[in-house]
mmCIF file of C-alpha atoms in Angstrom:
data_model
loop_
_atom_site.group_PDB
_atom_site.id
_atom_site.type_symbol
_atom_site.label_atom_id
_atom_site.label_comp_id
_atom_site.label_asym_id
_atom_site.label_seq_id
_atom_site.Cartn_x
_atom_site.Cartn_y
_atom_site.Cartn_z
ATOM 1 C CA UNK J 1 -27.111 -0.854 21.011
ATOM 2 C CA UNK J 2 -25.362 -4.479 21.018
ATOM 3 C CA UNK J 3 -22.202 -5.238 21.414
ATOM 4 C CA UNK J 4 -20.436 -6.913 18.243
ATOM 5 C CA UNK J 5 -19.215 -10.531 18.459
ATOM 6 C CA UNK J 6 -16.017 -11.176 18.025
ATOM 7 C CA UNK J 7 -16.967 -12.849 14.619
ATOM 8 C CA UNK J 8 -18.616 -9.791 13.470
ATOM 9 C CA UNK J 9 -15.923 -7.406 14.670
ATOM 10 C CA UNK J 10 -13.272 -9.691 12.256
ATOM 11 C CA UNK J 11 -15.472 -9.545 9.136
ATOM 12 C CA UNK J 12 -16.065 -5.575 9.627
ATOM 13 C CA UNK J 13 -12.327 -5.629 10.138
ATOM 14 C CA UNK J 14 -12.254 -7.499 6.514
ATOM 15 C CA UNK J 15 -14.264 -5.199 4.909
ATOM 16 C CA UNK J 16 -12.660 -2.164 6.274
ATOM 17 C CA UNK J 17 -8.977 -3.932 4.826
ATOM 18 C CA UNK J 18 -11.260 -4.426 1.353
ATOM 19 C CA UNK J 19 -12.253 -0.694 1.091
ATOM 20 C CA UNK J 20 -9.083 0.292 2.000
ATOM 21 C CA UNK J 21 -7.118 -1.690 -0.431
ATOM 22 C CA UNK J 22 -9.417 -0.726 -3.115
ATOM 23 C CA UNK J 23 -7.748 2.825 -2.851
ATOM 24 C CA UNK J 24 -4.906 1.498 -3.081
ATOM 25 C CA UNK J 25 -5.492 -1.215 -6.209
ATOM 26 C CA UNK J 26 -6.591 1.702 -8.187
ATOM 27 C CA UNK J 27 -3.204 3.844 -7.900
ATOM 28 C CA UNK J 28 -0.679 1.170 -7.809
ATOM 29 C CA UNK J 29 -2.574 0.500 -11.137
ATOM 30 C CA UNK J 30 -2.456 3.168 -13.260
ATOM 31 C CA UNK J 31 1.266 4.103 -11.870
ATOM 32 C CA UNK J 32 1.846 0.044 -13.083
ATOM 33 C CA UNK J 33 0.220 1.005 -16.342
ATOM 34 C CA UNK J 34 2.288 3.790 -17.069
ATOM 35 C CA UNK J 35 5.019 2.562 -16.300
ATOM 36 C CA UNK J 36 4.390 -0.595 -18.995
ATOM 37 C CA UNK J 37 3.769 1.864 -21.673
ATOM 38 C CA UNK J 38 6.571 4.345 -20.955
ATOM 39 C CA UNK J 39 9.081 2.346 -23.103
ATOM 40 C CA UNK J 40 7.126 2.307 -25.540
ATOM 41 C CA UNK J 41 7.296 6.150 -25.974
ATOM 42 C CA UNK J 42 9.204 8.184 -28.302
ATOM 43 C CA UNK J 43 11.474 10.031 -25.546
ATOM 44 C CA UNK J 44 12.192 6.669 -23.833
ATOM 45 C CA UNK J 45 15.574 5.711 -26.337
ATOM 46 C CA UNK J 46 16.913 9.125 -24.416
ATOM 47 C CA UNK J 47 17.077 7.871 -21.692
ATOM 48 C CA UNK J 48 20.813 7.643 -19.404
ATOM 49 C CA UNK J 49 21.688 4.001 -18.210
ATOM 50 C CA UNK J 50 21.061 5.314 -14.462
ATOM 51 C CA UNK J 51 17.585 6.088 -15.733
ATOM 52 C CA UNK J 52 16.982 2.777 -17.508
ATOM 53 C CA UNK J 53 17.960 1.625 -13.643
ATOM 54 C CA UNK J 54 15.629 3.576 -11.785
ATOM 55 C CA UNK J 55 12.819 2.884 -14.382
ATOM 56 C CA UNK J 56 13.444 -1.029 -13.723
ATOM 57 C CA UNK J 57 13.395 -0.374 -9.775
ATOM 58 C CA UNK J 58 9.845 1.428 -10.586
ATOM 59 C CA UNK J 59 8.588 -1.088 -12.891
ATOM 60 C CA UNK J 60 9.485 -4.064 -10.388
ATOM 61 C CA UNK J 61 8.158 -2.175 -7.352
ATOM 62 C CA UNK J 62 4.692 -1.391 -9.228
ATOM 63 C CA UNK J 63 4.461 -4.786 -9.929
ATOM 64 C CA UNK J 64 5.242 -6.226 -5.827
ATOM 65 C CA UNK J 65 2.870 -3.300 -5.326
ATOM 66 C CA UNK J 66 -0.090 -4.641 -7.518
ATOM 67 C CA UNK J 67 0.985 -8.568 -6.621
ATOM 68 C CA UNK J 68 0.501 -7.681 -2.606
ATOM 69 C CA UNK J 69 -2.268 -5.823 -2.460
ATOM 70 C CA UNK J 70 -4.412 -7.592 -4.698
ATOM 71 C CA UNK J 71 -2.961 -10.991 -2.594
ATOM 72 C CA UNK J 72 -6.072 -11.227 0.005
ATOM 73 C CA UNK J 73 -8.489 -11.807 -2.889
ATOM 74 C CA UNK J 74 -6.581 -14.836 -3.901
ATOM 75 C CA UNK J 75 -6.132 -15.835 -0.151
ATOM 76 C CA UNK J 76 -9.963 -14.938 0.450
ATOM 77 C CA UNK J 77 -10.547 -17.620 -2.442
ATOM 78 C CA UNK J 78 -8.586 -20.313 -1.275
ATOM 79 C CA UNK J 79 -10.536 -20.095 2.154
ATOM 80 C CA UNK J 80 -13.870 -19.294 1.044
ATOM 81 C CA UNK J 81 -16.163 -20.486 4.043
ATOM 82 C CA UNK J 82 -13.599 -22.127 5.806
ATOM 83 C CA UNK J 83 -14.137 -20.077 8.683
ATOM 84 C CA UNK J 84 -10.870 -18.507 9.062
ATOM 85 C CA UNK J 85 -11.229 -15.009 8.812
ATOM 86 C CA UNK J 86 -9.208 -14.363 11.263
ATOM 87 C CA UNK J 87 -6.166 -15.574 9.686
ATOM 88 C CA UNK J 88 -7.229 -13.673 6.272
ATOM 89 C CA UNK J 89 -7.565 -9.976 8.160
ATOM 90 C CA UNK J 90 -3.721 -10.557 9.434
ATOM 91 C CA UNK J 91 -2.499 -11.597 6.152
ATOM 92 C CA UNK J 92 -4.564 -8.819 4.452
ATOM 93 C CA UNK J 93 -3.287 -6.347 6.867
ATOM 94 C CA UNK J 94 0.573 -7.591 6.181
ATOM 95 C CA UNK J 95 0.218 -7.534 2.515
ATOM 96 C CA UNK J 96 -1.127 -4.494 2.522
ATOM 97 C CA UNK J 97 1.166 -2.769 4.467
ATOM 98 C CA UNK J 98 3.602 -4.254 1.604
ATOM 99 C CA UNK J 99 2.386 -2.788 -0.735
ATOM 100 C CA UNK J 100 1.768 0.082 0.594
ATOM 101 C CA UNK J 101 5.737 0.371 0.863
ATOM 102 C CA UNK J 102 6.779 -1.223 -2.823
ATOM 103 C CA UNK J 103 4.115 1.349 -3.752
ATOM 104 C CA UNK J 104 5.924 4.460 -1.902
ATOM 105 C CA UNK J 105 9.340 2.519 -3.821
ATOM 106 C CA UNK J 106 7.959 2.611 -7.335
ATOM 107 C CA UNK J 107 6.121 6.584 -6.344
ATOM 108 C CA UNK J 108 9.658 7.755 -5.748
ATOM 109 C CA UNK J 109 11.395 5.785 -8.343
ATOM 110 C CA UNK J 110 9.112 7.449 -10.889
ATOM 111 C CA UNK J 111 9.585 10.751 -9.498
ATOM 112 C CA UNK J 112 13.576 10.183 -9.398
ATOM 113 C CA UNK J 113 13.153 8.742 -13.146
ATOM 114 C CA UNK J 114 11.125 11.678 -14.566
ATOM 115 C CA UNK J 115 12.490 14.104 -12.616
ATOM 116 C CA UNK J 116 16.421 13.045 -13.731
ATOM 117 C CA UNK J 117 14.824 13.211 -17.309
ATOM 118 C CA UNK J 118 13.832 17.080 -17.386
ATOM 119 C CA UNK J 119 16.179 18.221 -14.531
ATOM 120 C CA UNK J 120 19.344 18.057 -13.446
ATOM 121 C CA UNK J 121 20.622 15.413 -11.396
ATOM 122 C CA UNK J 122 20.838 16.821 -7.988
ATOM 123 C CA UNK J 123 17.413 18.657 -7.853
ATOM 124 C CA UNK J 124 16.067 15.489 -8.700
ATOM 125 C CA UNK J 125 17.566 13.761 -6.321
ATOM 126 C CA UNK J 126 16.428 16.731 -3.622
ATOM 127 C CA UNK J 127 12.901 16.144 -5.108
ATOM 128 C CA UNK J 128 12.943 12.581 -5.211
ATOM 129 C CA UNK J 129 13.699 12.807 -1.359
ATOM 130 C CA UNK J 130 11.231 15.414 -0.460
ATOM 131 C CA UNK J 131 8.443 13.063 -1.937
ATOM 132 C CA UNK J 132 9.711 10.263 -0.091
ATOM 133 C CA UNK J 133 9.094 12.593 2.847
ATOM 134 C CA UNK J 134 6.496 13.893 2.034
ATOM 135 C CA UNK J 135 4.659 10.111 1.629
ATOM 136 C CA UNK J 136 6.143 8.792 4.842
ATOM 137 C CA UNK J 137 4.913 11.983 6.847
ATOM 138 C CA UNK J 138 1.457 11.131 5.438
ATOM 139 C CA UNK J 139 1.970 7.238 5.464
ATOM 140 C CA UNK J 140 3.693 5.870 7.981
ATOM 141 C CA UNK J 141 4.642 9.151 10.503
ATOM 142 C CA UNK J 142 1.403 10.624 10.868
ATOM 143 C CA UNK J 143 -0.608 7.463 11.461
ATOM 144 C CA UNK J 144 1.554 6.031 14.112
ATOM 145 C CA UNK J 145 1.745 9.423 15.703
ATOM 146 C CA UNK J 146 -1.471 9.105 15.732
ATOM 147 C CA UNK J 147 -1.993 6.047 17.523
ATOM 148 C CA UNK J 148 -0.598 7.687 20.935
ATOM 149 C CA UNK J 149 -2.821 10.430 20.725
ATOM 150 C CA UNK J 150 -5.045 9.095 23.488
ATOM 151 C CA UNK J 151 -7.943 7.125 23.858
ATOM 152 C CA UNK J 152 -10.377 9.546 22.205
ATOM 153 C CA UNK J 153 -12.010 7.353 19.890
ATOM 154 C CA UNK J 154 -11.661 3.675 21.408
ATOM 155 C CA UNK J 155 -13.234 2.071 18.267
ATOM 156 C CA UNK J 156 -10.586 2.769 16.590
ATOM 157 C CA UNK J 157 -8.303 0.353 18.576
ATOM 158 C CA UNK J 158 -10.740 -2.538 17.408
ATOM 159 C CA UNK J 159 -9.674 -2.027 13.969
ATOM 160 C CA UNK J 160 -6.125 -3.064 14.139
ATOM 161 C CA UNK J 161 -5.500 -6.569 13.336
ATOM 162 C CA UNK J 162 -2.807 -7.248 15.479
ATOM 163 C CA UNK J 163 -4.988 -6.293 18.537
ATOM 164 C CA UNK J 164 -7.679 -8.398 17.925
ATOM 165 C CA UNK J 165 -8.165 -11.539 20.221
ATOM 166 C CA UNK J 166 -6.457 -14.920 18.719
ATOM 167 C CA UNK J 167 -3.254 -13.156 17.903
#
C-alpha cells in the first residue's frame, strides 16, 4: 500500500471537515428553525422578559452557529482551483470549531428558555448547567482526553489540521 502525498492527505483532510460539518449543518438547522418559528406560537406572548433574553441569546447563537459552519463552502468557492487547500482545511477546521461552540450556546440557551417556561427557575438553571456538561464532556472533554491516550491509532494524528506540514 502507498503512502499518501501530502496533497492527498489535505484533500482527505477536506472531506473528512465536509462530512463532519454536514452533521453539524443539519442540527444547528432545525434548532435555527425552531427557534424562528417559536415567536410565532401561541404560548410565546407568556413569556418573562428574562426569557425574551435568553430566547434572543439562542436565536443569535443559532444563527453564528449556521453562519460558521456553513463558512468553508463560501471560502471553498472563492478558491475553487486555486490550489490552496491547505489554507481552506485550517479555516474549515476554525470555523467549525465555532460553531460547534455558538451551537453548544444556542443548545443551552434553548434548554434554559424552555426549561424556565415549564419549571421553576432554579431547576432550570440546574438543568441548563447539567446539559452544558453534559455537551462539553462529549464535545470538548472527551475528545481532548482522548488525544493523550497514546499512539494507538497513528492515523488519527494526520487528521488534525494544525499538525499537518505548512502550518
Amino acid at each position: 500500500m502507498s503512502k499518501e502525498t501530502e496533497r492527498q492527505r489535505w484533500q482527505r483532510n477536506f472531506a473528512d471537515l465536509l462530512q463532519e460539518l454536514r452533521v453539524a449543518q443539519t442540527g444547528v438547522q432545525i434548532l435555527f428553525a425552531f427557534l424562528l418559528t417559536l415567536p410565532f406560537s401561541n404560548g410565546f406572548t407568556r413569556t418573562s422578559g428574562f426569557q425574551k433574553d435568553v430566547y434572543i441569546v439562542a436565536l443569535l447563537a443559532a444563527a453564528a452557529a449556521t453562519a460558521m459552519i456553513i463558512s468553508p463552502v463560501a471560502f471553498h468557492r472563492a478558491l475553487f482551483r486555486q490550489g490552496r487547500k491547505p489554507e481552506l482545511v485550517r479555516f474549515a477546521h476554525r470555523m467549525a470549531s465555532g460553531g460547534l461552540a455558538f451551537m453548544l450556546i444556542s443548545m443551552v440557551s434553548a434548554v434554559l428558555l424552555i426549561t424556565d417556561f415549564v419549571l421553576d427557575r432554579a431547576v432550570a438553571l440546574v438543568l441548563s448547567g447539567v446539559t452544558g456538561l453534559w455537551f462539553l464532556t462529549f464535545w470538548v472533554f472527551l475528545p481532548f482526553a482522548r488525544r493523550n491516550w497514546g499512539e494507538d491509532d497513528l492515523d488519527d494524528e494526520d487528521d488534525d489540521p494544525r499538525s499537518l506540514p505548512g502550518d
